[in-house]
mmCIF file of C-alpha atoms and ligand atoms in Angstrom:
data_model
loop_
_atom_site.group_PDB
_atom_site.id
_atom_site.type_symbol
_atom_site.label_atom_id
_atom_site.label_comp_id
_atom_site.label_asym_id
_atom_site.label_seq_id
_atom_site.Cartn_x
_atom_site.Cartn_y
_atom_site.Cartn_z
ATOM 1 C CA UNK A 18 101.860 67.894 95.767
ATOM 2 C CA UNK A 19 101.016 69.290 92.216
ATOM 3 C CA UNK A 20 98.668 66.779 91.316
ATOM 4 C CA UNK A 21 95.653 69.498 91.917
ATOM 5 C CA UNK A 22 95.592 73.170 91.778
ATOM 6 C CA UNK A 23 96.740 75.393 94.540
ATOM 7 C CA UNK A 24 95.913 78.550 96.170
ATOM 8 C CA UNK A 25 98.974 80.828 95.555
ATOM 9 C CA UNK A 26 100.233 82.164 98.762
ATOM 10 C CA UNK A 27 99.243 85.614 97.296
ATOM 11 C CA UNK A 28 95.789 84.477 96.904
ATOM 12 C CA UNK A 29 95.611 82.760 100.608
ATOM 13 C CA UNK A 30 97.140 85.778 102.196
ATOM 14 C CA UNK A 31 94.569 87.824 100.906
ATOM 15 C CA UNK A 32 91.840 85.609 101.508
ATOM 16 C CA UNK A 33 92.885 85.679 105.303
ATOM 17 C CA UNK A 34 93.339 89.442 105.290
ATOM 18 C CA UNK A 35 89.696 90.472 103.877
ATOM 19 C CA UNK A 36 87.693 89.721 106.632
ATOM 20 C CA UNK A 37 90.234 91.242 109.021
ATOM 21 C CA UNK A 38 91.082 94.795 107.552
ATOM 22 C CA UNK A 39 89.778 97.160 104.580
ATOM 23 C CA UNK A 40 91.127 96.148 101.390
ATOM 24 C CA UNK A 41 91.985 98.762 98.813
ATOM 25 C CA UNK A 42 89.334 98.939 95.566
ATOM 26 C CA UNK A 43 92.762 97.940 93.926
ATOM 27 C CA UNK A 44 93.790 94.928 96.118
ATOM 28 C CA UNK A 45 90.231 93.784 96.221
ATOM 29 C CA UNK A 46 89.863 93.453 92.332
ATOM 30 C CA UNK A 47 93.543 91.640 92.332
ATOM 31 C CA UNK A 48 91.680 89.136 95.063
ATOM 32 C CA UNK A 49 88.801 88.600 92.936
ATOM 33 C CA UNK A 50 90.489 88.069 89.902
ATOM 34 C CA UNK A 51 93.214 85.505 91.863
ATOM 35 C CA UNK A 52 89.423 84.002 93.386
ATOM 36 C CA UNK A 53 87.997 83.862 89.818
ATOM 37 C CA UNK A 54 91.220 82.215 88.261
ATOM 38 C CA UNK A 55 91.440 79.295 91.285
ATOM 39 C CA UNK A 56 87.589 78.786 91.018
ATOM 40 C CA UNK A 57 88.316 78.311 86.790
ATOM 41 C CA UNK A 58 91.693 75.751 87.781
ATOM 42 C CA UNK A 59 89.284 73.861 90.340
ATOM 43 C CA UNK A 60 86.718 73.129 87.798
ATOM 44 C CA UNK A 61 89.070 72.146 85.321
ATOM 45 C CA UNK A 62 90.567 69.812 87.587
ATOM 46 C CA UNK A 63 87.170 68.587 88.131
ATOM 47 C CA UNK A 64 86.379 67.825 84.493
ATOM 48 C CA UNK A 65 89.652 66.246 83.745
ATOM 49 C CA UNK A 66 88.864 63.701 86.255
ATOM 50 C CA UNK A 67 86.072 62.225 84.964
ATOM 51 C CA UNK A 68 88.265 61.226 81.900
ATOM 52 C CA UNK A 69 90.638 58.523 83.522
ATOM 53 C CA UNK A 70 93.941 58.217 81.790
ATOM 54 C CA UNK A 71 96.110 55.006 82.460
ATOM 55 C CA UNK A 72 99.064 57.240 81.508
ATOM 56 C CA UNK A 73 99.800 60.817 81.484
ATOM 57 C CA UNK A 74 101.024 62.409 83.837
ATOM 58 C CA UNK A 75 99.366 65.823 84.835
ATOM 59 C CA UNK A 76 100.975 68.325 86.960
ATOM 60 C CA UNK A 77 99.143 71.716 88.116
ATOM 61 C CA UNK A 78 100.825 75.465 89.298
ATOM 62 C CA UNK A 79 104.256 75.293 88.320
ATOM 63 C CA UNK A 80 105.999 78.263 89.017
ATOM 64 C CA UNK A 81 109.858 77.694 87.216
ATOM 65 C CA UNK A 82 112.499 79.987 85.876
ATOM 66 C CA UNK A 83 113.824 79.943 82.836
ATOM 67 C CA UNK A 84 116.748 81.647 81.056
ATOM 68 C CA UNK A 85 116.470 84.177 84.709
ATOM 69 C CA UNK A 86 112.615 85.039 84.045
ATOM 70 C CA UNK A 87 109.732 83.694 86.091
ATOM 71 C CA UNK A 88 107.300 81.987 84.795
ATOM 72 C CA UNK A 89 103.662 80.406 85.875
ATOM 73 C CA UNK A 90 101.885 77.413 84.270
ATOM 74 C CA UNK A 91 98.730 76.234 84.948
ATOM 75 C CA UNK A 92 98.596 72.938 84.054
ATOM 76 C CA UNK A 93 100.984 70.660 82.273
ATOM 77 C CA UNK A 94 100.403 67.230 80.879
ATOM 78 C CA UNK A 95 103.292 65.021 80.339
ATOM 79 C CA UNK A 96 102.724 62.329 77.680
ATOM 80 C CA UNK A 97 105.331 60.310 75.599
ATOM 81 C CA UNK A 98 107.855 62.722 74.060
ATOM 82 C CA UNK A 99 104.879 65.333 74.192
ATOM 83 C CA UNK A 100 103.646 68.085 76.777
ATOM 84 C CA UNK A 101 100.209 70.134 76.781
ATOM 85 C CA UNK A 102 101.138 73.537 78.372
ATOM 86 C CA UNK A 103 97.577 74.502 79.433
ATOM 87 C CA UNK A 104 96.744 77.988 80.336
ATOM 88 C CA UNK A 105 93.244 78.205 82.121
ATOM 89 C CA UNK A 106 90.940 80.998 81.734
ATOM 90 C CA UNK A 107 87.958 82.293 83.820
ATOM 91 C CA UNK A 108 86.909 85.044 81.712
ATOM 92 C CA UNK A 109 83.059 85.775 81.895
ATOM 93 C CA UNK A 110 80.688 87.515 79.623
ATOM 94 C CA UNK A 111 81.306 88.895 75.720
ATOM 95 C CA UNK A 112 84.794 90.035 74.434
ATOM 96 C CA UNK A 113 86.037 90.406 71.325
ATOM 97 C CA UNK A 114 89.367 90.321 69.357
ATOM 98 C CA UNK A 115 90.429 93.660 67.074
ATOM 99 C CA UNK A 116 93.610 93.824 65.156
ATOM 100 C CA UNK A 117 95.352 91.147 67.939
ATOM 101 C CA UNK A 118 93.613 93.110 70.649
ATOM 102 C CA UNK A 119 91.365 91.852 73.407
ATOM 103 C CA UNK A 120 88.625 93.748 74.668
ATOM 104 C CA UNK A 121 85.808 93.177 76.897
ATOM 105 C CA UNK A 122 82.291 94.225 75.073
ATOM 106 C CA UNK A 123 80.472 95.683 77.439
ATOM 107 C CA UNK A 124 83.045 98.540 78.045
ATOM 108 C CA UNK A 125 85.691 98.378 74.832
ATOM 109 C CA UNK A 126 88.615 98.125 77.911
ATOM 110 C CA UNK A 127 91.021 96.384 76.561
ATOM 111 C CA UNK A 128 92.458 93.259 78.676
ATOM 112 C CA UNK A 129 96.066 91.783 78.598
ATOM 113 C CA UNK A 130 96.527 89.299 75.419
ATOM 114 C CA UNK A 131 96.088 85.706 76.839
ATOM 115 C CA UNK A 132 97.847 84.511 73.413
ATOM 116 C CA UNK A 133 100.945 86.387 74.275
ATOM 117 C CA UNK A 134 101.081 84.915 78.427
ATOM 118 C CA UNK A 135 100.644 81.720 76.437
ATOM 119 C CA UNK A 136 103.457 82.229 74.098
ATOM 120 C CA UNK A 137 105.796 83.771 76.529
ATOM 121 C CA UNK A 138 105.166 80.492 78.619
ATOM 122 C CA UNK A 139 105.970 77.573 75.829
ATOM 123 C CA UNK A 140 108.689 79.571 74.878
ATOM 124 C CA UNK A 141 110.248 79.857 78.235
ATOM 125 C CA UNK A 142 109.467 76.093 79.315
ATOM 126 C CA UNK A 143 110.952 75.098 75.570
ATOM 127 C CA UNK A 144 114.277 76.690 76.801
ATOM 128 C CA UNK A 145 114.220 74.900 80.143
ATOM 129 C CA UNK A 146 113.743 71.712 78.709
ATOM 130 C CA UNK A 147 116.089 72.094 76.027
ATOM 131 C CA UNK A 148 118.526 73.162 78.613
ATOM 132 C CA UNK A 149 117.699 70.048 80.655
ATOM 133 C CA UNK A 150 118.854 67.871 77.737
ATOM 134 C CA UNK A 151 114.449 67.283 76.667
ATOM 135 C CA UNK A 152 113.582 66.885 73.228
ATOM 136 C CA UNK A 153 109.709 66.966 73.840
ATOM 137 C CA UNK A 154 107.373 69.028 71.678
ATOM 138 C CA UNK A 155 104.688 71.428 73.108
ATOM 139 C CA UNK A 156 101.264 71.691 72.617
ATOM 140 C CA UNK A 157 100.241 74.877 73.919
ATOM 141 C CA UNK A 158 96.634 75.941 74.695
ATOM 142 C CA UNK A 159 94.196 78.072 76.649
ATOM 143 C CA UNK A 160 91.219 76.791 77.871
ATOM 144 C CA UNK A 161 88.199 79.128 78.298
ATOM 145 C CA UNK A 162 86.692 77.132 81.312
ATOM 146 C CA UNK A 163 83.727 79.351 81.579
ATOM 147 C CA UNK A 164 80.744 78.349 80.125
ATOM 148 C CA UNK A 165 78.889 82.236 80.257
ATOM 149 C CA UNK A 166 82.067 83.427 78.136
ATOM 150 C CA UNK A 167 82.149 84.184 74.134
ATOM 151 C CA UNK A 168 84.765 85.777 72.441
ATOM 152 C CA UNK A 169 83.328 87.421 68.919
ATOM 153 C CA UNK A 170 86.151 87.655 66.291
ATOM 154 C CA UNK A 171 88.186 84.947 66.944
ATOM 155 C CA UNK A 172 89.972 83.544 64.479
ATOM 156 C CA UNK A 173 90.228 80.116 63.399
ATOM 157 C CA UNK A 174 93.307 77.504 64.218
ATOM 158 C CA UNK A 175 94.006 79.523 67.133
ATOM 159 C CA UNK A 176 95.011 77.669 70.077
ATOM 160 C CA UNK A 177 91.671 78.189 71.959
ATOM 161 C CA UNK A 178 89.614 75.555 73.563
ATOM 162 C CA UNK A 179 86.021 76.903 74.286
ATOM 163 C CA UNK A 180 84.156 75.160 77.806
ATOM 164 C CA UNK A 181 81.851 73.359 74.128
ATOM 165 C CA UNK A 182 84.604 71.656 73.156
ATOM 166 C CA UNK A 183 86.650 70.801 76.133
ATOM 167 C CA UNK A 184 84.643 67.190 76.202
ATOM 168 C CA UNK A 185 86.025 67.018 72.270
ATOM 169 C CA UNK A 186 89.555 67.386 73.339
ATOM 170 C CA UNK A 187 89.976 65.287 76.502
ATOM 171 C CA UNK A 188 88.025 62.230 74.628
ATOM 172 C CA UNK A 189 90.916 63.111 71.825
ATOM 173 C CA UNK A 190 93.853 62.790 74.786
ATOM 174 C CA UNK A 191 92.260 59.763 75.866
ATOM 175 C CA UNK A 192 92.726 58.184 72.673
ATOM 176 C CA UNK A 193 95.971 58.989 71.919
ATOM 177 C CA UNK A 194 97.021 57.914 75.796
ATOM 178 C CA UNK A 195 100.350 56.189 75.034
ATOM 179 C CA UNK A 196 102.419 54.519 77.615
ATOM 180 C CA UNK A 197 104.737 56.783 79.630
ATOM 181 C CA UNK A 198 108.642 55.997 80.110
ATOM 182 C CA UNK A 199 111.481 56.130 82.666
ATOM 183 C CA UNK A 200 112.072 59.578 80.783
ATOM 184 C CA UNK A 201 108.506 61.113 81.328
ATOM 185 C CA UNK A 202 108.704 60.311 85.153
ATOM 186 C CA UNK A 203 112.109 61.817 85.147
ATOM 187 C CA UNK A 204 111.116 64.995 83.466
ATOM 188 C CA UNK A 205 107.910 65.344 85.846
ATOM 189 C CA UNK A 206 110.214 64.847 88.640
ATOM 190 C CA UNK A 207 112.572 67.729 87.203
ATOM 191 C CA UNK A 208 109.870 70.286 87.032
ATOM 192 C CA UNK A 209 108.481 69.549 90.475
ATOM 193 C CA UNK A 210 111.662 69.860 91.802
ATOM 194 C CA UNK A 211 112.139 72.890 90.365
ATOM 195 C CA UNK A 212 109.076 74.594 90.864
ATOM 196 C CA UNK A 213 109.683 77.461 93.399
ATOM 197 C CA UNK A 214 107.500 78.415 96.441
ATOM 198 C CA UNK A 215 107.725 82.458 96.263
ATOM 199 C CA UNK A 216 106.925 84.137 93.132
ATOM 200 C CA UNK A 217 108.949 87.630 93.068
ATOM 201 C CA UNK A 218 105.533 89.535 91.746
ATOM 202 C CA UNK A 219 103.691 88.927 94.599
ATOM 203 C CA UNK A 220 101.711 91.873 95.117
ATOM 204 C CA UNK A 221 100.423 91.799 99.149
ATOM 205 C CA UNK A 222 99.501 94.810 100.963
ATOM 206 C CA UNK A 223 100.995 95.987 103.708
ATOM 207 C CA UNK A 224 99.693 95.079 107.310
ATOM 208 C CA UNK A 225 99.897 95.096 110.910
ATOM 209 C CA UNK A 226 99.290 92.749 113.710
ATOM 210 C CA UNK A 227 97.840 95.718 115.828
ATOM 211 C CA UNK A 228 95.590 96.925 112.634
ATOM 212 C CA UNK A 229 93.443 93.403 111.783
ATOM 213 C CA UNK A 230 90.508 92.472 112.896
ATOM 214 C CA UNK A 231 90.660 89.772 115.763
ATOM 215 C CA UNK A 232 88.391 86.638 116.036
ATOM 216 C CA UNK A 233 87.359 83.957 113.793
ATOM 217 C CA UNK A 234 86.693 83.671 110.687
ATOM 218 C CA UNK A 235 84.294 81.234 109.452
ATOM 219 C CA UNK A 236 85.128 79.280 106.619
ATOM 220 C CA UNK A 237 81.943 79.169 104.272
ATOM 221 C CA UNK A 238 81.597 83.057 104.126
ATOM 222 C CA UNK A 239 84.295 84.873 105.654
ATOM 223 C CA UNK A 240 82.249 86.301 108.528
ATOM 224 C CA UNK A 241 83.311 86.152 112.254
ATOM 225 C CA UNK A 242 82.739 82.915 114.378
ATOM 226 C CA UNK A 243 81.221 83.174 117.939
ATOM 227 C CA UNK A 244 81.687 80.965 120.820
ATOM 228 C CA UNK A 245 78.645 78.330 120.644
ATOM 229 C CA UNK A 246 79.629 76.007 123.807
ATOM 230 C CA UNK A 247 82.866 74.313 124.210
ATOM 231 C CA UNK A 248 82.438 72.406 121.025
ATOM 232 C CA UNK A 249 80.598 74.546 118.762
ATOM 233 C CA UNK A 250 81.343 77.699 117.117
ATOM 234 C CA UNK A 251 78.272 79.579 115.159
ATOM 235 C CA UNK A 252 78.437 82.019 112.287
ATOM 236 C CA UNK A 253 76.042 84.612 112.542
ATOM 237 C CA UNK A 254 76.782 85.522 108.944
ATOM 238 C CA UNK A 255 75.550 82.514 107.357
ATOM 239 C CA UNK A 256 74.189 80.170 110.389
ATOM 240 C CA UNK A 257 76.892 77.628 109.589
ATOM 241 C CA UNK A 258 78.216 75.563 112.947
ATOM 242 C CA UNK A 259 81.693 74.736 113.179
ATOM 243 C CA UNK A 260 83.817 72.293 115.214
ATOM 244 C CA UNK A 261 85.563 74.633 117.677
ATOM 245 C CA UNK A 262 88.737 72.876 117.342
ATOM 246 C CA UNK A 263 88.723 72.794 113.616
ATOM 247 C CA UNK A 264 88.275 76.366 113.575
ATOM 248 C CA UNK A 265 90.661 77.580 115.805
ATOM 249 C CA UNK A 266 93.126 75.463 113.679
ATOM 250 C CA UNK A 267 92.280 76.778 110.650
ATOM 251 C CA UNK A 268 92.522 80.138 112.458
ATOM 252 C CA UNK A 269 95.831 79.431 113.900
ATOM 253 C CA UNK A 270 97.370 78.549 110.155
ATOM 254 C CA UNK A 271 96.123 82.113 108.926
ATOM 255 C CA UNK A 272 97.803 83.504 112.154
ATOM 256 C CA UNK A 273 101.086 81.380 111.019
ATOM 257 C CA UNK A 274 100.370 82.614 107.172
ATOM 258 C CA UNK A 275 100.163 86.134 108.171
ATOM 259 C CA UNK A 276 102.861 86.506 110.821
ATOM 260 C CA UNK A 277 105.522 83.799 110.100
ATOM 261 C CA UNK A 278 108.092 85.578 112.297
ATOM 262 C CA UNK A 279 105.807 85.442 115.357
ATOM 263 C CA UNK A 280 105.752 82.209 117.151
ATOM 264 C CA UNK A 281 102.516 80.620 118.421
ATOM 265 C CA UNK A 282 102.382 80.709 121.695
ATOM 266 C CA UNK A 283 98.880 80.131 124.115
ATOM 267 C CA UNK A 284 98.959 83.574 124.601
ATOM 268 C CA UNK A 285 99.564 84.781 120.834
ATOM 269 C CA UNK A 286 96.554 82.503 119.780
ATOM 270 C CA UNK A 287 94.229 83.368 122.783
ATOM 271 C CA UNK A 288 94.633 87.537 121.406
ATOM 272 C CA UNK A 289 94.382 86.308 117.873
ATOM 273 C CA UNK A 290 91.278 83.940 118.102
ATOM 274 C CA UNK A 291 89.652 86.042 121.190
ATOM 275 C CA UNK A 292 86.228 84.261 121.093
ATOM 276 C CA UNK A 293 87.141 81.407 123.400
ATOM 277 C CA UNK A 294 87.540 82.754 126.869
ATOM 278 C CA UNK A 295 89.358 79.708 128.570
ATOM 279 C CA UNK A 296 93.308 79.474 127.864
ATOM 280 C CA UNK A 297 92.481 75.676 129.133
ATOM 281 C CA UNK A 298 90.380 75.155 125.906
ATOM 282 C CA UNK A 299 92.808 76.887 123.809
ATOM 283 C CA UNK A 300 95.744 75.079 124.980
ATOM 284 C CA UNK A 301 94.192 71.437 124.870
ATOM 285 C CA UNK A 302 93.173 72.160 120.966
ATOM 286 C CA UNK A 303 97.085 73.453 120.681
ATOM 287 C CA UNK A 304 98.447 70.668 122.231
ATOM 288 C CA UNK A 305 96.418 68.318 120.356
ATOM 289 C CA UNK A 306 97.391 69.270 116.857
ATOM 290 C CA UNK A 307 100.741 70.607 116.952
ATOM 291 C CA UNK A 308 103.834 70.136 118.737
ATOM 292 C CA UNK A 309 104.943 71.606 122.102
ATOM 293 C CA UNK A 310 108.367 73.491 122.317
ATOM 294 C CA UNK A 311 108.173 73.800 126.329
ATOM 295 C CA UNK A 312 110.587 76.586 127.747
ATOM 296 C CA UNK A 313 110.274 77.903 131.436
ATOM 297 C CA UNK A 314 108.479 81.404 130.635
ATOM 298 C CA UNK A 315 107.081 81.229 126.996
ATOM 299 C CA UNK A 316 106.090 77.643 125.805
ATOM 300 C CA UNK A 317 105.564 77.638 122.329
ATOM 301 C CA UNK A 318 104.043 75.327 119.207
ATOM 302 C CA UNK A 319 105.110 73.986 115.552
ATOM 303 C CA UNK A 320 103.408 72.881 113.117
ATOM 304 C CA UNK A 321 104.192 69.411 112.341
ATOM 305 C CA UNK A 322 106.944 69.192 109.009
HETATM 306 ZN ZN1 ZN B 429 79.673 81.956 107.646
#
């Protein structure tokens, strides 16, 4: 379930929200920046894959706690008696560094330190592990993953891998891929187990049922869907066709996302989706994919556990 990255239920709830209601300029930039940080995790992913290793173990989007604070990683790698606590950055364009200051060039507006996120992390997860009875070094580092980005006064033996030298330091893992043991598994097991589902800084905004958008939204470009034929959906947005029923699905797990306390019932979906005008169609796709609670008045579905 960790073995690629995932989009934080922050970062899906918004996603599902955009095309439905006005975002603030503030909760829009938080998207973005959750968009821009998945998008950076996903390529890393990518280009860690095409280096096979026989042996480590690689974990992605732990969220843990440790001595009572939260704390987020994006990427672990569990090797013998060592771990790589990998932090993965999206930044774009030209910053620079002043006096253990970041700033982005264009503007001199300083960002958040990504050295001290990094430290705050390997010492928190050297705590847990300690606690958990580990004696495994960490190898902390943050990976730039974007190739447009350059950071100007940067000082040497930092902990810093640039997108130029990322090939440099996974051919460097591979060569030093030693054989994992009983303990390795055990400790990959341990954070797994621990990870937890909610962080307590969510930020979401505040919504109604009554106040979003109804319909379908389309999964390429976030448009609305309209009702093609009994099979076919069409987004006028970006031409894409869809499979009706793997639409409405995806459009019934937003509804589920969204408004957890509200069960899905044939009549729930029918208002939410509102593009397909027979409740026959809509309850054939329901029954299909999830399961049927029947009661005498108000039937409704779960999704499979
Ligand atoms: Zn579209």
């Amino acid at each position: 379930m960790h073995d690629k990255p995932r989009k934080s239920k922050e970062l899906l709830v918004l996603q599902s929200l955009h095309p439905r209601m006005n975002l603030s300029l503030e909760e829009k930039q938080h998207f973005e920046n959750l968009e821009k940080g998945y998008q950076g995790e996903i390529t890393f992913y990518h280009q860690l894959k095409e280096y096979p290793f026989k042996h480590q173990l690689i974990l992605y989007d732990l969220l843990l706690i440790s001595n009572k604070t939260e704390f987020q990683v994006d990427s672990l790698l569990v090797r013998k008696n060592k771990i790589y606590l990998l932090e993965i950055k999206n930044f774009e364009g030209d910053f620079y560094i002043q006096q253990d200051k970041w700033y982005v060039a264009s503007n001199g507006k300083e960002i958040r330190n990504p050295l001290l996120q990094l430290k705050r992390s390997e010492f928190l997860l050297q705590h847990l592990l300690q606690q958990w009875g580990y004696n495994v070094s960490i190898e902390p580092y943050i990976i730039f993953i974007n190739p447009e980005f350059t950071l100007y006064q940067a000082p040497l033996h930092q902990p810093f891998i640039f997108r130029s030298q990322l090939n440099r330091f996974f051919k460097k893992l591979q060569a030093s891929d030693l054989a994992t043991t009983q303990k390795e598994k055990a400790l990959t097991a341990k954070l797994v187990a621990n990870h937890r589902e909610h962080s307590s800084n969510e930020r979401l905004p505040q919504y109604e049922y009554e106040q979003l958008e109804k319909g379908m939204v389309c999964s390429c470009c976030s448009g609305m869907l309209t009702y093609l034929n009994y099979k076919m959906t069409l987004c006028k947005k970006c031409g894409r066709q869809e499979n009706l029923e793997a639409a409405l699905m995806r459009n019934v797990r937003e509804f589920h996302l969204l408004f957890p306390e509200r069960k899905i019932t044939l009549n729930a979906i029918y208002d939410w989706c509102k593009i397909i005008s027979s409740k026959k169609t809509v309850r054939r796709i329901l029954k299909n994919n999830l399961i049927l609670i029947p009661r005498k008045k108000y039937s409704y579905y779960l999704f499979e556990k």
